Coordinates of C-alpha atoms and ligand atoms in Angstrom, one line a residue:
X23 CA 273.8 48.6 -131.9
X24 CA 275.3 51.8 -132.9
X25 CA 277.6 51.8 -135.8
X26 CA 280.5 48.9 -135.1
X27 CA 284.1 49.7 -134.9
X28 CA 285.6 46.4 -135.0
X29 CA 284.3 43.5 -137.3
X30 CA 284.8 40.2 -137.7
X31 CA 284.2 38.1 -140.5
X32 CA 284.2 34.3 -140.3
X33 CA 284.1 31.3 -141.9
X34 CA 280.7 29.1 -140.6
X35 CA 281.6 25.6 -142.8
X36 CA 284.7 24.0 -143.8
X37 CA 286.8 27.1 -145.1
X38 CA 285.5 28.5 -148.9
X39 CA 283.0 30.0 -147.9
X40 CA 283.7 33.3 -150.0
X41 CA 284.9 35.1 -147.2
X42 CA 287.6 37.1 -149.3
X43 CA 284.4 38.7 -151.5
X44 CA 282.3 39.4 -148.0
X45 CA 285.5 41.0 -146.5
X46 CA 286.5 42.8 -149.5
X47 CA 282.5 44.3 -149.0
X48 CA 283.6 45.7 -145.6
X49 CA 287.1 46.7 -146.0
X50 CA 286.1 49.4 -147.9
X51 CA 284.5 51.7 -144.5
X52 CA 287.4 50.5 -142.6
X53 CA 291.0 52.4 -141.4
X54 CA 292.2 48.3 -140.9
X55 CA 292.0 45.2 -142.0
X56 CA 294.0 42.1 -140.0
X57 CA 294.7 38.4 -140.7
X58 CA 294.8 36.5 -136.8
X59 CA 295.3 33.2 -137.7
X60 CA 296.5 30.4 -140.7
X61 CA 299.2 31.4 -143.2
X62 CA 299.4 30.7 -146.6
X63 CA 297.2 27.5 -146.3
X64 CA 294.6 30.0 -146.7
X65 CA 293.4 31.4 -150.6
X66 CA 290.8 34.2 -150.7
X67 CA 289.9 34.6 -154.6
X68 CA 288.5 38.0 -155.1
X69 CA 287.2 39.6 -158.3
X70 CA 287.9 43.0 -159.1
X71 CA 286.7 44.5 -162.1
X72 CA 286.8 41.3 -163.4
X73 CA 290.3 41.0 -162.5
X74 CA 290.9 37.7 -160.3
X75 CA 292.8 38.1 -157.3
X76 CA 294.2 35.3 -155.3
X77 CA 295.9 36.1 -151.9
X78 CA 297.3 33.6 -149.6
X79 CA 298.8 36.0 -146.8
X80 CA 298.1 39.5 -147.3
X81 CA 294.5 40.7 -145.6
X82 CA 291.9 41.5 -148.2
X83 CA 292.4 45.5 -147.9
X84 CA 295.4 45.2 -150.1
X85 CA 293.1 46.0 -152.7
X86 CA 291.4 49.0 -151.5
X87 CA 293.2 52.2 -151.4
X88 CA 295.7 53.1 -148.3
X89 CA 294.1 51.0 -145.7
X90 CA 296.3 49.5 -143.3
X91 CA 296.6 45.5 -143.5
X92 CA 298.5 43.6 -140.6
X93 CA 299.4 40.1 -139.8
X94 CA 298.5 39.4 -136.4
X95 CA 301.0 37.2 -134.1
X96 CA 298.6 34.3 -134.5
X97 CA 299.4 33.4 -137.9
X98 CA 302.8 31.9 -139.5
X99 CA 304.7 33.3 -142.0
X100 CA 306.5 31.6 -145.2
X101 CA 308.6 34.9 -145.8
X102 CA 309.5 33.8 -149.4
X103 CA 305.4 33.7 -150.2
X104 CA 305.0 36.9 -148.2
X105 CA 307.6 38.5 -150.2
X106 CA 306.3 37.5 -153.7
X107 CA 303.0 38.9 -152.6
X108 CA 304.1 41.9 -151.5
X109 CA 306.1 42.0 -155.1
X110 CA 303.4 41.2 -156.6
X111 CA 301.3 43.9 -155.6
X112 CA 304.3 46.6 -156.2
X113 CA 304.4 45.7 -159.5
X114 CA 301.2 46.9 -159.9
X115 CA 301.9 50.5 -158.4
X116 CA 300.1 49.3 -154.7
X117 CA 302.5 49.8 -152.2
X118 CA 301.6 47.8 -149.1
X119 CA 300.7 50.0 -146.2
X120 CA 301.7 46.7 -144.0
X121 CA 302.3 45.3 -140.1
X122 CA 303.7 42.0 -139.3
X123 CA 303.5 41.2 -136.0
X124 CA 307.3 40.8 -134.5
X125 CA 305.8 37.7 -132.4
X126 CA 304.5 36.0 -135.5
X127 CA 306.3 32.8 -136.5
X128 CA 307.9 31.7 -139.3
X129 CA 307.4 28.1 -141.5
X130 CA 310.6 27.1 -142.4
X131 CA 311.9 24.3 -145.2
X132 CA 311.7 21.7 -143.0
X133 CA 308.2 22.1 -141.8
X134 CA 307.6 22.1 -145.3
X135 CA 309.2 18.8 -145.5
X136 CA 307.4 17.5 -142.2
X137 CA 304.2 18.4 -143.0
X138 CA 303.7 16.2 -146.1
X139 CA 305.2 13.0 -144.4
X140 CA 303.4 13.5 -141.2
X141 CA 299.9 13.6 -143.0
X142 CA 301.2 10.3 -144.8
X143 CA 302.2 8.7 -142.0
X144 CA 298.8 9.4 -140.7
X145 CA 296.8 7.2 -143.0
X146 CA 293.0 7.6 -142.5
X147 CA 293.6 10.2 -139.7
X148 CA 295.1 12.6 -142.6
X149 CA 293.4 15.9 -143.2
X150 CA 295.0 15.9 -146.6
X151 CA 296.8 19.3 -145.8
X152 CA 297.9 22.1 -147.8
X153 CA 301.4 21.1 -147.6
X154 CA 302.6 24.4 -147.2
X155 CA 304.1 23.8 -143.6
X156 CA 301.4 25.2 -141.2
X157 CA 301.0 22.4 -139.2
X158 CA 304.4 21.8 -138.2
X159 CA 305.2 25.2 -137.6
X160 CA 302.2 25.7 -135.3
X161 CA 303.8 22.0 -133.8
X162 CA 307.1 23.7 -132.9
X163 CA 305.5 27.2 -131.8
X164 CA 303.5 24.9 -128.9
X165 CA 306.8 22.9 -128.4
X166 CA 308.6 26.0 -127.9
X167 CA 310.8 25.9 -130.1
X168 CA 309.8 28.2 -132.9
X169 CA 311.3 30.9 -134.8
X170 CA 309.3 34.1 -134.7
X171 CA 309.6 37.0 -136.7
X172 CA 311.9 39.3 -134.2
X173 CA 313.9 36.6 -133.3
X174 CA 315.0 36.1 -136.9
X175 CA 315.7 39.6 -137.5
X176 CA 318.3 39.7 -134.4
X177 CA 319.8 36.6 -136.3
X178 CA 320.4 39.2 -139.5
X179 CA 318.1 36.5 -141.7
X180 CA 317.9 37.9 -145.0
X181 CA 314.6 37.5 -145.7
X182 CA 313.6 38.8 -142.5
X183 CA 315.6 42.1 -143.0
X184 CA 313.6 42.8 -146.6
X185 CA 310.5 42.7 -144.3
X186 CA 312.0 44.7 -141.5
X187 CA 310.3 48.0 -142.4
X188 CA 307.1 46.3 -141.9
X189 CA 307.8 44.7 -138.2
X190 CA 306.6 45.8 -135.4
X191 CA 303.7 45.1 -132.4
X192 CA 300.5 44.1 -133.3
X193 CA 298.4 44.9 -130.0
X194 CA 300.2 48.0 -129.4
X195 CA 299.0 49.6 -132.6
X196 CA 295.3 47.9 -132.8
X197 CA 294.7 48.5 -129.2
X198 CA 295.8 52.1 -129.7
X199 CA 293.3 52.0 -132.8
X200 CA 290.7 51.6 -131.4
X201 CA 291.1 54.0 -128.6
X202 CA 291.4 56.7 -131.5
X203 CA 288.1 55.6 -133.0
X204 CA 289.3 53.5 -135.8
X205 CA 287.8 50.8 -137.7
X206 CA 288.8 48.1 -138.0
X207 CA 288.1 44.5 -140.1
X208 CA 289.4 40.8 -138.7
X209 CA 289.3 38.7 -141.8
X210 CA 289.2 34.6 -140.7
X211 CA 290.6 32.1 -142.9
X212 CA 289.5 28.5 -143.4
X213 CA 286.4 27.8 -141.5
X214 CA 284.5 26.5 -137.8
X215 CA 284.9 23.2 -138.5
X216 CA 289.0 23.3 -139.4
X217 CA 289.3 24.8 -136.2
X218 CA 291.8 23.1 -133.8
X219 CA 289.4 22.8 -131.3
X220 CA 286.2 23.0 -132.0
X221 CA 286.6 21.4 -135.5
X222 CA 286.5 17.7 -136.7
X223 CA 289.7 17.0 -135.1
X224 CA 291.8 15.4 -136.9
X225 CA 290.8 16.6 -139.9
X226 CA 291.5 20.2 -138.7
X227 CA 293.8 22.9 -139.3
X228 CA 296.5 23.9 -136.7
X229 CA 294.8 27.0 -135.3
X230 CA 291.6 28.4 -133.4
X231 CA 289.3 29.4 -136.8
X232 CA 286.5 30.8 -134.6
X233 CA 285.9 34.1 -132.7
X234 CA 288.2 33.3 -129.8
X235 CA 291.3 33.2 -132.2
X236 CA 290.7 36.8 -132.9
X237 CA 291.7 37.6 -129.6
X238 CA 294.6 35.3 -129.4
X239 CA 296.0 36.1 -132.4
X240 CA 296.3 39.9 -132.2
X241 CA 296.0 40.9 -128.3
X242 CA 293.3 42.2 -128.5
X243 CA 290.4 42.0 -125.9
X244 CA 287.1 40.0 -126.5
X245 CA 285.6 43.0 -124.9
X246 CA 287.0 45.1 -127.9
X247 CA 285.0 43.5 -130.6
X248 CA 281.7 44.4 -131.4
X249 CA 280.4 42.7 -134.2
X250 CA 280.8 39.0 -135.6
X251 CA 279.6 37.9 -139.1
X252 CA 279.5 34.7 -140.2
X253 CA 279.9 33.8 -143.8
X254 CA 277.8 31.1 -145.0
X255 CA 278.0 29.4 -148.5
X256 CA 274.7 28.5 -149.8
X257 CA 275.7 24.7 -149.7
X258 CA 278.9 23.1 -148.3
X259 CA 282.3 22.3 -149.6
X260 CA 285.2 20.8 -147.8
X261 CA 288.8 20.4 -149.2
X262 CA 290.7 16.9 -148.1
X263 CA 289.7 14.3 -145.6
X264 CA 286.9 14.1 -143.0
X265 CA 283.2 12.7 -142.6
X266 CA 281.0 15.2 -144.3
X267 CA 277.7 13.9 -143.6
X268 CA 275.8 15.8 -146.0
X269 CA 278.4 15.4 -149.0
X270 CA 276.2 14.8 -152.7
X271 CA 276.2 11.9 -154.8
X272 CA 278.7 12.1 -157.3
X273 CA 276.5 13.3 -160.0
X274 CA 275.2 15.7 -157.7
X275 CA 278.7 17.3 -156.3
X276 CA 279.8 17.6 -160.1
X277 CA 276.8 19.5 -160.6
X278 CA 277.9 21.4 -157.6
X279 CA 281.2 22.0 -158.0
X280 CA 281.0 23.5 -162.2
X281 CA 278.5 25.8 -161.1
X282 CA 280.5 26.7 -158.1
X283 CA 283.9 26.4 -159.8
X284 CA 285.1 24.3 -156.6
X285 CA 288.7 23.9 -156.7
X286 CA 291.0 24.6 -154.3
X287 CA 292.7 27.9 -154.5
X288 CA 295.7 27.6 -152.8
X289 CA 296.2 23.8 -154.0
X290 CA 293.9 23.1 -157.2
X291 CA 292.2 20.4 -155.8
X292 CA 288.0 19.4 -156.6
X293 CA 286.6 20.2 -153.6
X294 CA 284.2 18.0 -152.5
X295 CA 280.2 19.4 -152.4
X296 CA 277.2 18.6 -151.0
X297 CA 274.1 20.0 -149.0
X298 CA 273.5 22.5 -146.3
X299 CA 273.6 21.0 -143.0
X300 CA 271.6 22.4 -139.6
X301 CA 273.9 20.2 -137.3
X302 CA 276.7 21.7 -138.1
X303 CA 275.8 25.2 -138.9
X304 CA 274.1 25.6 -135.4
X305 CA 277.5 24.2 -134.1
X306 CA 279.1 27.1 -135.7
X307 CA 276.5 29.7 -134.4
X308 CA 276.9 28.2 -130.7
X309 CA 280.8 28.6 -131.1
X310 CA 280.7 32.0 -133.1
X311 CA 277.8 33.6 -131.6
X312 CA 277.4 35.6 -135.2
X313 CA 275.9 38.6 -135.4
X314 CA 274.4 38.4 -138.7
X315 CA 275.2 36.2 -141.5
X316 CA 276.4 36.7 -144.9
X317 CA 275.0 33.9 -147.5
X318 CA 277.2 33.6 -150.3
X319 CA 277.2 31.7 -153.9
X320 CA 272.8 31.2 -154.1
X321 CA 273.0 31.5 -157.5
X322 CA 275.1 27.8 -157.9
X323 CA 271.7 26.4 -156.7
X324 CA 269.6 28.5 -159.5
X325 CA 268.1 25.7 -161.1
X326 CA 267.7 22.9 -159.0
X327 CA 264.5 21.3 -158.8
X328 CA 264.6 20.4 -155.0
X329 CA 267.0 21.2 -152.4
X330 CA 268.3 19.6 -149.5
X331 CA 268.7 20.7 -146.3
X332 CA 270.3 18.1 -144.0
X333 CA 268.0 18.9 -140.1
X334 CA 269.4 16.4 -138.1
X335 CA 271.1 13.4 -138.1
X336 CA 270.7 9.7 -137.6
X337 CA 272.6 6.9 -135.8
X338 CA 271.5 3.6 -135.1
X339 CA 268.2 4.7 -134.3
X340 CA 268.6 7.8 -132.2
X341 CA 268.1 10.8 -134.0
X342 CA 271.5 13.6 -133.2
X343 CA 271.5 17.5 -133.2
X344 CA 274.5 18.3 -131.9
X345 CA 277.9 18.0 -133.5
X346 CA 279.1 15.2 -132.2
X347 CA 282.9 14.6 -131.0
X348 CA 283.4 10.8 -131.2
X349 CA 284.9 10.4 -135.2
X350 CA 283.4 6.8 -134.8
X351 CA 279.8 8.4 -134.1
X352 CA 280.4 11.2 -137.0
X353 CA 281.4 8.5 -139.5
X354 CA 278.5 6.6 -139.3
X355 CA 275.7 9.4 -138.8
X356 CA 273.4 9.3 -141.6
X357 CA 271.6 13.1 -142.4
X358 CA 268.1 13.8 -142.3
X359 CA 267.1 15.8 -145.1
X360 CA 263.8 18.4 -145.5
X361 CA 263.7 19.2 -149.4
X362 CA 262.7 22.9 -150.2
X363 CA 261.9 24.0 -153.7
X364 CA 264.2 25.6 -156.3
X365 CA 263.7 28.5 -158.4
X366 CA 264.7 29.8 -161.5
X367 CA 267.7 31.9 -162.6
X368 CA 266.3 35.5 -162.1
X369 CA 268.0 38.7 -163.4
X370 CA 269.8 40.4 -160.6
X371 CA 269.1 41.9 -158.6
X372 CA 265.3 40.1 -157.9
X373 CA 265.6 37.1 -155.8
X374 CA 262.9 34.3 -156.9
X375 CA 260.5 33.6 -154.1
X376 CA 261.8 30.2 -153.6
X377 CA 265.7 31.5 -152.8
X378 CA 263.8 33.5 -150.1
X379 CA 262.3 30.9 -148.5
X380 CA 265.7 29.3 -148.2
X381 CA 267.2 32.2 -146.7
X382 CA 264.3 32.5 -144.6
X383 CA 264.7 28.5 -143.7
X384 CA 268.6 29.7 -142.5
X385 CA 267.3 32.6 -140.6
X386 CA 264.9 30.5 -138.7
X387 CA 267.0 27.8 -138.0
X388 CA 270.3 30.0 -137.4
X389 CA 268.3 32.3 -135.2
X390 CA 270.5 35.3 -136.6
X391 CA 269.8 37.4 -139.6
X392 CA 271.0 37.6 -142.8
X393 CA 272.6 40.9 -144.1
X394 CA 274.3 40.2 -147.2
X395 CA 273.4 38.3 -150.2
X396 CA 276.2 37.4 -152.7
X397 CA 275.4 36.3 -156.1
X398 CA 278.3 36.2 -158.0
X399 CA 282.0 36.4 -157.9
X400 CA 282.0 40.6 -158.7
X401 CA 281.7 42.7 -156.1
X402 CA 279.1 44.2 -157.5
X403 CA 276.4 40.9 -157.0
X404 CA 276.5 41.4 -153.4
X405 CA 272.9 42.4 -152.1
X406 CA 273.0 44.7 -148.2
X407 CA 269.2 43.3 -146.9
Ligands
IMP17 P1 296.6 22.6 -143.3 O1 295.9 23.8 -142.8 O2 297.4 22.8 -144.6 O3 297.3 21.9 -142.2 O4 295.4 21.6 -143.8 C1 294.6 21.0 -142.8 C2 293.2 20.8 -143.4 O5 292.6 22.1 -143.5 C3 293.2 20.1 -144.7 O6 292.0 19.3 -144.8 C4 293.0 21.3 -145.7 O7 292.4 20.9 -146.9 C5 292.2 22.2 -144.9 N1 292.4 23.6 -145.3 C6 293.4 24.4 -144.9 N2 293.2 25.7 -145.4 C7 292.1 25.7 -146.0 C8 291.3 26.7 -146.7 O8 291.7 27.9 -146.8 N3 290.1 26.3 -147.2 C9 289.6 25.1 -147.1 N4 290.3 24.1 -146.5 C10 291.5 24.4 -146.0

């Protein structure tokens, strides 16, 4: 393939992947870089210079010089978080070169207020959600009866008119970039299996995760994209509620989640940890159709006697490959495990021959390659292969 001009990076687990650090890689050879879908549900943690970053709604180029970073109409907006961000980053001398789609739409109090009773109501259906109002705003946008950005700014909202400067239409301008030959990133947030659809429904976000939501949620044409890569955390993680199969024991997941510093950006909490699993990550290749893949956080395992990679599961006695969707099936599926062999901690940038062999093991299995290695939280442990 000659040289892409549009790239999208997605999440190929439950959201934490490290996404933010394998955008952040990209965003430097690109003119933009665009958030399609979530709001400020999502928390990329990015390290710069040692510096830590969080952002919950600006796209990742905020922190490269003058690129262009937009807000597609597929995600919702909490304008007093957007506008704190955007203070944030004036205050230290980067001013946003920013577009916010005028069909984006906006969380309000009260789906604020909805969104924690709903998940309580829900019982052991709840997701445990961010609480930040994404659900419920995404609820009234498929009602109908959303606000979106433009329709507050002909209401003369406040907030809206601090953000006017930056309003205007999304497809228009990308679809006009790209005829013009410029670059440009997608950055997902959360991850395949949050999505609304293909994900472990209930225990899902409120919006399409996966390639197809790129589309959606700027107007742009599948036809315009040209390369998908799918970020991949060594092991898996999931924040809140659900099955997870291939979650450790408990002395295992702390283990885990020190290494990994696993906590929640967005909401603090311990995420729960655990093993890679084949099931599921061939679910997310079938849905994504990645490109490449970028494996992120391989040094958390550095140490580890024996690793576990979850192949297939079990249930009852039939052996299961595919994802299934019956929660009843998924709550009872026990994993099958093959056990590779660690490796030691090596001095970057050599990777032990063992951490090969479990790349290799994901190549195989993925039937994609792998084209970055991330060891580290700096953005200078990432390794092109
Ligand atoms: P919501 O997106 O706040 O509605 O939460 C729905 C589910 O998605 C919950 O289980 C959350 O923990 C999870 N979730 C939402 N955003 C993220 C994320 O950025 N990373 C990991 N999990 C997330």
């Amino acid at each position: 393939m000659s040289k892409p001009q549009t790239i999208v990076v997605l999440g190929a687990q439950w959201g934490d992947e490290g996404k933010g650090k394998i955008c952040d890689y990209y965003a430097k050879d690109v003119d933009y870089v665009v958030r399609f879908q979530g709001g400020n549900n999502a928390g990329h943690t990015l390290v710069v210079n040692g510096e830590v970053h969080k952002l919950h709604l600006l796209p990742s180029g905020i922190l490269h010089h003058n690129k262009r970073i937009v807000i597609g109409n597929g995600m919702v907006i909490d304008l007093k978080i957007l506008l704190s961000e955007i203070e944030h980053y004036k205050n230290k001398g980067i001013n946003p070169n920013l577009l916010i789609s005028e069909r984006a739409h906006v969380i309000l109090p009260q789906h604020i207020i909805s969104d924690g009773q709903t998940d309580e109501a829900k019982g052991k259906l709840a997701a445990g959600t961010t609480r930040r109002g994404v659900g419920p705003c995404y609820a009234d946008k498929m009602k109908r009866v959303g606000l979106r950005i433009i329709d507050l700014l002909n209401k003369k909202n406040t907030l809206a008119q601090k953000i006017k400067k930056y309003v205007g239409d999304v497809s228009l301008e990308l679809n006009q970039a790209i005829n013009q030959g410029k670059k440009i990133l997608f950055e997902g947030a959360q991850g395949t299996m949050l999505d609304i659809d293909h994900g472990v429904y209930p225990y899902t976000t409120s919006s399409n995760t996966t390639a197809g939501g790129v589309c959606t949620g700027t107007g742009i044409s599948p036809k315009k994209i040209d390369k998908i890569i799918g970020v991949v955390k060594a092991y898996t993680s999931r924040v809140g509620q659900s099955p997870f199969p291939t979650e450790a024991t408990k002395k295992d997941a702390n283990y885990l989640r020190q290494k990994g510093n696993e906590y929640g950006t967005t909401t603090g909490r311990p995420r729960r940890c655990g093993w890679l699993d084949f099931v599921q990550l061939r679910y997310a290749q079938r849905i994504n159709n990645f490109d490449c893949l970028a494996i992120t956080k391989i040094d958390v395992l550095n140490g580890l006697k024996k690793i576990p990679i979850c192949t297939k599961y079990r249930y009852k006695n039939k052996t299961i490959t595919e994802m299934p969707a019956d929660l009843e099936i998924f709550r009872q599926v026990k994993p099958v495990y093959e056990y590779l062999s660690g490796w030691p901690k090596t001095p970057f940038p050599h990777l032990p021959v063992n951490m090969k062999k479990y790349l290799q093991r994901i190549e195989k299995e993925m039937q994609v390659p792998i084209k970055l290695i991330s060891l580290g939280a700096d953005r200078k442990t990432t390794i092109q292969c």
